XYZ file of C-alpha atoms in Angstrom:
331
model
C 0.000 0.000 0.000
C 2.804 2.042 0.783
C 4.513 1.203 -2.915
C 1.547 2.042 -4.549
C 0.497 5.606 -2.374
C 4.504 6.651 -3.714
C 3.547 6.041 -7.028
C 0.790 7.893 -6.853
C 2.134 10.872 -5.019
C 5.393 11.113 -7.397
C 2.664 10.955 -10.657
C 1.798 14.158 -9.278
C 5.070 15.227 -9.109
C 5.458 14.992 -5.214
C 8.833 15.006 -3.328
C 8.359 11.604 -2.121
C 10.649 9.414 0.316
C 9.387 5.741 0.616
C 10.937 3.939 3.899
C 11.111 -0.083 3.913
C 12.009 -1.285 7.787
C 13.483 -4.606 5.550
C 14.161 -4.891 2.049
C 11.387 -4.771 -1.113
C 10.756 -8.226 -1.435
C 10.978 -9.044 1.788
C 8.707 -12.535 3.544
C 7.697 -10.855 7.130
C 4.871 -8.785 6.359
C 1.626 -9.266 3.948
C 2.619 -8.896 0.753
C 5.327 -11.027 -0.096
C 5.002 -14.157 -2.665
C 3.950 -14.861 -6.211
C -0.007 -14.057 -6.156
C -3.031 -12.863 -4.963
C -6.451 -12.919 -5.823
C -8.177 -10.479 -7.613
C -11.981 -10.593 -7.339
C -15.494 -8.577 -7.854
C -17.183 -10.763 -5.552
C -18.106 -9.707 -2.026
C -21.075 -9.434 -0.085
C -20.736 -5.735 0.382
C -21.021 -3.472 -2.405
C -18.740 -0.933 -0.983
C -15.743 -3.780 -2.122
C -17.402 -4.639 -4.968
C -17.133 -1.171 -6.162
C -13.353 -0.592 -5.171
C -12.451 -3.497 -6.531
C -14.097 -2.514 -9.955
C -12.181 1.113 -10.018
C -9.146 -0.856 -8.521
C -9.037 -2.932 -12.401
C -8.642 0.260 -14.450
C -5.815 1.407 -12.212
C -4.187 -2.285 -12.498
C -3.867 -1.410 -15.874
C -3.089 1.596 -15.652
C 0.229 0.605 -13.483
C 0.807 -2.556 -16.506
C 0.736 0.145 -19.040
C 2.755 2.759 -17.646
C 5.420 -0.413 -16.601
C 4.837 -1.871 -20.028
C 4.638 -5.315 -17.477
C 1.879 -7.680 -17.433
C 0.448 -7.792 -13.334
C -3.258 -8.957 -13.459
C -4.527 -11.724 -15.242
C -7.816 -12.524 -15.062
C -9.225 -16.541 -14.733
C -12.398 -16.585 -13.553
C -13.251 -17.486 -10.195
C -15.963 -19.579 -8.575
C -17.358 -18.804 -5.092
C -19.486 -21.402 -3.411
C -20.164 -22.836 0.512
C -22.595 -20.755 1.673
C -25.561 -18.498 1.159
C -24.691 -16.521 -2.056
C -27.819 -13.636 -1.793
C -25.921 -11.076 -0.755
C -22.689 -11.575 -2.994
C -24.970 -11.641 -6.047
C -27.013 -8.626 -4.217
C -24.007 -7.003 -4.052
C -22.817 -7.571 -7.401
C -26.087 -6.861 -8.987
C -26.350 -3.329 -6.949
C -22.802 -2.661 -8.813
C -23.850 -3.709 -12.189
C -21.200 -6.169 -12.353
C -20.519 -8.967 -14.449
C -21.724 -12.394 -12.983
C -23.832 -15.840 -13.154
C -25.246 -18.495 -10.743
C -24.185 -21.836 -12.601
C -24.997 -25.793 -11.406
C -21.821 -27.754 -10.799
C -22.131 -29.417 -14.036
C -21.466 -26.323 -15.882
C -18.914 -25.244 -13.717
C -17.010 -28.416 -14.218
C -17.885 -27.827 -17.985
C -16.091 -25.311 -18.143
C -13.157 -25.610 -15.487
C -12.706 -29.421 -16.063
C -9.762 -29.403 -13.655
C -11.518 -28.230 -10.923
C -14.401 -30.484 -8.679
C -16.757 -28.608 -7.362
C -20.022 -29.482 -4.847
C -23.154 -30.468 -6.060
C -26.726 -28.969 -5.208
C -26.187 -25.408 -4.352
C -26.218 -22.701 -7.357
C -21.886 -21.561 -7.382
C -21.097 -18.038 -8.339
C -19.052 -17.443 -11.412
C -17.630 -13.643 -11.578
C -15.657 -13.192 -14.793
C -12.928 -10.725 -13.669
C -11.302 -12.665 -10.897
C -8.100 -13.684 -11.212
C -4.436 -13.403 -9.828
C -2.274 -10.372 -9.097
C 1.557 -10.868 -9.681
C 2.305 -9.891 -6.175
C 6.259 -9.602 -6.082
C 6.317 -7.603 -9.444
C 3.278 -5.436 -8.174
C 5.512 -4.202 -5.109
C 8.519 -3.902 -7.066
C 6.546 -2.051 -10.348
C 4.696 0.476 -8.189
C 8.197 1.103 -6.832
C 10.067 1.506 -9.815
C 7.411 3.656 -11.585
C 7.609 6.384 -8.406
C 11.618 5.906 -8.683
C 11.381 6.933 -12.780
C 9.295 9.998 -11.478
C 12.208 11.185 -8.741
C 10.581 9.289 -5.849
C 13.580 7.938 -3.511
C 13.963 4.355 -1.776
C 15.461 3.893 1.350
C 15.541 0.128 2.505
C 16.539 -1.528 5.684
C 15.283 2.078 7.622
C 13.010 0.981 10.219
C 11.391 4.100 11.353
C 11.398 4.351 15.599
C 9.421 7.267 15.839
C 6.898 9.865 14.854
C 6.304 13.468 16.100
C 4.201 15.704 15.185
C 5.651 19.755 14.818
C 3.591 22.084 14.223
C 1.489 21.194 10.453
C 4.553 18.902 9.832
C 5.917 15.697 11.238
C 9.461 14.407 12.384
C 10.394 10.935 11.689
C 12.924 9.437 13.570
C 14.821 6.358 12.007
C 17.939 5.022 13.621
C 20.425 6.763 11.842
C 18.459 9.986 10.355
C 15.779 12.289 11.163
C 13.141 13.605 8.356
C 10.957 16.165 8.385
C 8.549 16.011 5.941
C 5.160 18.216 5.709
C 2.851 14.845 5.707
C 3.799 11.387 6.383
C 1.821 8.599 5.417
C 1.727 4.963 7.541
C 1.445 1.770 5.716
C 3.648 -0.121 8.102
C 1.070 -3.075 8.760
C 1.611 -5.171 11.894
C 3.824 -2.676 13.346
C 1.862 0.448 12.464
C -0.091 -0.013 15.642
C 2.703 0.797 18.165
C 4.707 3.649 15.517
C 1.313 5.560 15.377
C 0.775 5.582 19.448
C 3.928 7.904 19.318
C 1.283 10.717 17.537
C -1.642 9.733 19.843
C -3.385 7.598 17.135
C -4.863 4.170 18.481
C -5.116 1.341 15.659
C -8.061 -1.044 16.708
C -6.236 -4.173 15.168
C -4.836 -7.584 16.291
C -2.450 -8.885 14.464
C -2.665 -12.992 12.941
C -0.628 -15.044 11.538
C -2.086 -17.299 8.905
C -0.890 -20.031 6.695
C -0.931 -20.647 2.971
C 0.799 -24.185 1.356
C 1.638 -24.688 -2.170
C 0.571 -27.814 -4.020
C 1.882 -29.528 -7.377
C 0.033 -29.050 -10.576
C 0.976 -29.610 -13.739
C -1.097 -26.737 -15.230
C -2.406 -24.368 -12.989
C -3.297 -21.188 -15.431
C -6.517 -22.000 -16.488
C -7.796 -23.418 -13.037
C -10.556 -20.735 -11.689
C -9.976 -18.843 -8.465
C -11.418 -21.040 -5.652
C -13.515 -19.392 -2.494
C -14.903 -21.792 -0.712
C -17.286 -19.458 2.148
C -18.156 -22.419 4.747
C -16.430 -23.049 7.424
C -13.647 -22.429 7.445
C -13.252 -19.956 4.688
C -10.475 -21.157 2.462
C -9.272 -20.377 -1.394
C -7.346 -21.062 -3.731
C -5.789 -19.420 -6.542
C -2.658 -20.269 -9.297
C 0.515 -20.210 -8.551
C 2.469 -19.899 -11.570
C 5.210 -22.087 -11.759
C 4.544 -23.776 -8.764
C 0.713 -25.133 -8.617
C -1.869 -24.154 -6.638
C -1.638 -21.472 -3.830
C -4.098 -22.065 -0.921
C -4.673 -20.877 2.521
C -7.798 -20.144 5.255
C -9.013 -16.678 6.029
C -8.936 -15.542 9.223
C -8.077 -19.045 10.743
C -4.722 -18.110 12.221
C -3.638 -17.172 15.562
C -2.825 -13.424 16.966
C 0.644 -12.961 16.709
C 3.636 -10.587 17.533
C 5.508 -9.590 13.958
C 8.457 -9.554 15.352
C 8.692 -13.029 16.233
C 9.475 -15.551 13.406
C 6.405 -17.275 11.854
C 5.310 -20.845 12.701
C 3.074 -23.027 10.193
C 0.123 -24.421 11.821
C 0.701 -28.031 11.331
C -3.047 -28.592 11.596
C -4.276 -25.749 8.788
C -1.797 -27.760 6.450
C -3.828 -30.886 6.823
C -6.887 -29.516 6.410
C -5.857 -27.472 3.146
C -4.592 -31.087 1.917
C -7.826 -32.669 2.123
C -9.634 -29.610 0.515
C -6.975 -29.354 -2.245
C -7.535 -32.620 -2.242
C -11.279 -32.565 -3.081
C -11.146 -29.652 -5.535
C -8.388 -30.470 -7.820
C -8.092 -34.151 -8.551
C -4.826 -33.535 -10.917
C -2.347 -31.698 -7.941
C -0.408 -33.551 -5.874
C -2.478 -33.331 -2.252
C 0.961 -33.236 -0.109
C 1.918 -29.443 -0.422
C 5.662 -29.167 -1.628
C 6.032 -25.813 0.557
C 3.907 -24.041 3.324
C 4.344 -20.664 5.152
C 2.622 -17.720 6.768
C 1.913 -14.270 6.146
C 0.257 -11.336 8.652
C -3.230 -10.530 8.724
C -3.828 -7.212 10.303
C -7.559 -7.208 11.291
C -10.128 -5.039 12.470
C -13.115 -6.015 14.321
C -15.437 -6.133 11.193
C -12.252 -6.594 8.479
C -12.980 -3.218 6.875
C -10.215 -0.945 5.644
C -8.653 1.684 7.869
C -8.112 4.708 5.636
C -7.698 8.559 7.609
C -5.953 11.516 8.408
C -4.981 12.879 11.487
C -3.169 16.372 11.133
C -0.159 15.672 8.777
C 0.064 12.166 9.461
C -2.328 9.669 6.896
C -3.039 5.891 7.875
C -3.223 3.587 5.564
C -3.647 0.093 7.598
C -5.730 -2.399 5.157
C -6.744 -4.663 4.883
C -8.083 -7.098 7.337
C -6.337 -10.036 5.101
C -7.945 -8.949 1.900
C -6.388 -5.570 0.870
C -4.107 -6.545 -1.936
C -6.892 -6.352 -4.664
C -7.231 -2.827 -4.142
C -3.298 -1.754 -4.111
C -3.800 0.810 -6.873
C -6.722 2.703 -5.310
C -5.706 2.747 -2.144
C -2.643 4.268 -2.972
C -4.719 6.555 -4.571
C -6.911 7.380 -1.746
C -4.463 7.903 0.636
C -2.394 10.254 -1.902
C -5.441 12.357 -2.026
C -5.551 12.033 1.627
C -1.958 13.087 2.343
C -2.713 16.190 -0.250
C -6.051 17.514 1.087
């Protein structure tokens, strides 16, 4: 979020300093990794609409980069009451259809899918190149005079007067508005300006399973209990993981795959794609940083902007959050 908020400040020909406590590319926070989903379907419409103004600025970014980043699949959603997804997707005059299992097998043969309930088939889903998002939003603000500074962890904020002082080990800046995309550890930076972030962190984890061709498998959502999905992971199979099944966490401390959520993702892989191999070849963890009701923490207080998404499903929406909080840090 913080990549993509430079490269929308420096398109507007902003002085713009972009601090990274580790290194781009880095496996600690939320954003590391090949993929993530891209979707229209949710059950409210305020997502459904972001993630339709998010697409055009997806492209945008590819076409600016000359770099592919978003390719869309199709994705099925199924597991649960659907009324209010297809409410929602209806209310936003988006593309979608209720199918039987039949046709959804029809035309995903790869995939197995239950029968009896209606599934949801939304058109644009698909899979955002995660890595080269990061790194493209990055390079696209450095081309426009944005600078990088990696490995400077920030200690401290202060607020003087309509500016802000940020304190790193080694430096001191003092820029007129600072903007706070640090994730797990935005909670305790932003106490130091009298800002309380109502979030507890999780740790969840995602395993990787063989498959010997994953592109034209659909995004998975599977919305019983638990939530899980699945997506491509190109080059090495199928990407899955639960949502909001991991424990709270402290992101400093190295991350520990839940032996148990691996088991259970191998019997669901398992069940949905007879052609992968149901023993994952690699698992790991990422940071969910959640709010009571998963929405989006977007605001400004004085010169300092908070950007905290996303509850464990923010990545969709990179490009227009970045663009919300640039219009944020320049009201």
């Amino acid at each position: 979020m913080g990549a993509a908020t430079a490269w929308r400040l420096a398109q507007r020909g902003k002085e713009v300093l972009l601090l990274e406590q580790f290194e781009v590319g880095h496996d600690r926070g939320s954003s590391h990794g090949r993929s993530r989903v891209f979707r229209f379907s949710y059950e409210d419409p305020v997502y459904v609409q972001m993630a339709m103004e998010a697409l055009p600025l997806w492209r945008e970014l590819e076409e600016e980069s000359r770099s592919s980043v978003l390719t869309i699949l199709g994705g099925l959603d199924f597991g649960a009451d659907l009324a209010p997804n297809v409410a929602a997707l209806r209310g936003c005059n988006a593309d979608f259809e209720l199918i039987d299992a039949d046709e959804a097998m029809r035309r995903f043969p790869m995939a197995s899918v239950p029968n009896g309930s209606p599934l949801l088939f939304q058109p644009n889903a698909g899979i955002v190149a995660a890595d080269r998002a990061v790194r493209t939003f990055i390079q696209c603000a450095m081309d426009r005079s944005a600078q990088l500074r990696e490995r400077t962890g920030v200690v401290e904020l202060n607020k003087q007067g309509e500016g802000v002082e940020v304190r790193t080990a080694n430096d001191t800046y003092r820029p007129r508005r600072v903007v706070v995309t640090a994730g797990a550890w935005a909670g305790p930076l932003l106490r130091s300006v009298g800002v309380k972030l109502p979030v507890v962190v999780t740790r969840e984890t995602v395993a990787y399973f063989a498959h010997e061709q994953e592109m034209p498998l659909p995004i998975l959502v599977d919305r019983g209990s638990p939530f899980v999905y699945s997506l491509p992971d190109p080059g090495h199979g199928i990407k899955a993981g639960g949502h909001h099944t991991g424990p709270p966490t402290d992101p400093n401390e190295p991350g520990k795959v839940d032996p148990g959520m691996v088991d259970l993702l191998s019997a669901w892989v398992g069940r949905h794609y007879p052609g992968a191999d149901a023993h994952p070849h690699h698992a790991e963890t990422c940071l969910y940083t959640n709010t009571a009701d998963e929405s989006f923490i977007l605001e400004r207080h004085g010169p300092v902007v908070v950007g905290s998404p996303c509850s464990g499903h923010g990545f969709k929406f990179a490009p227009l959050i970045g663009e919300r909080l640039a219009r944020l840090a320049l009201e």
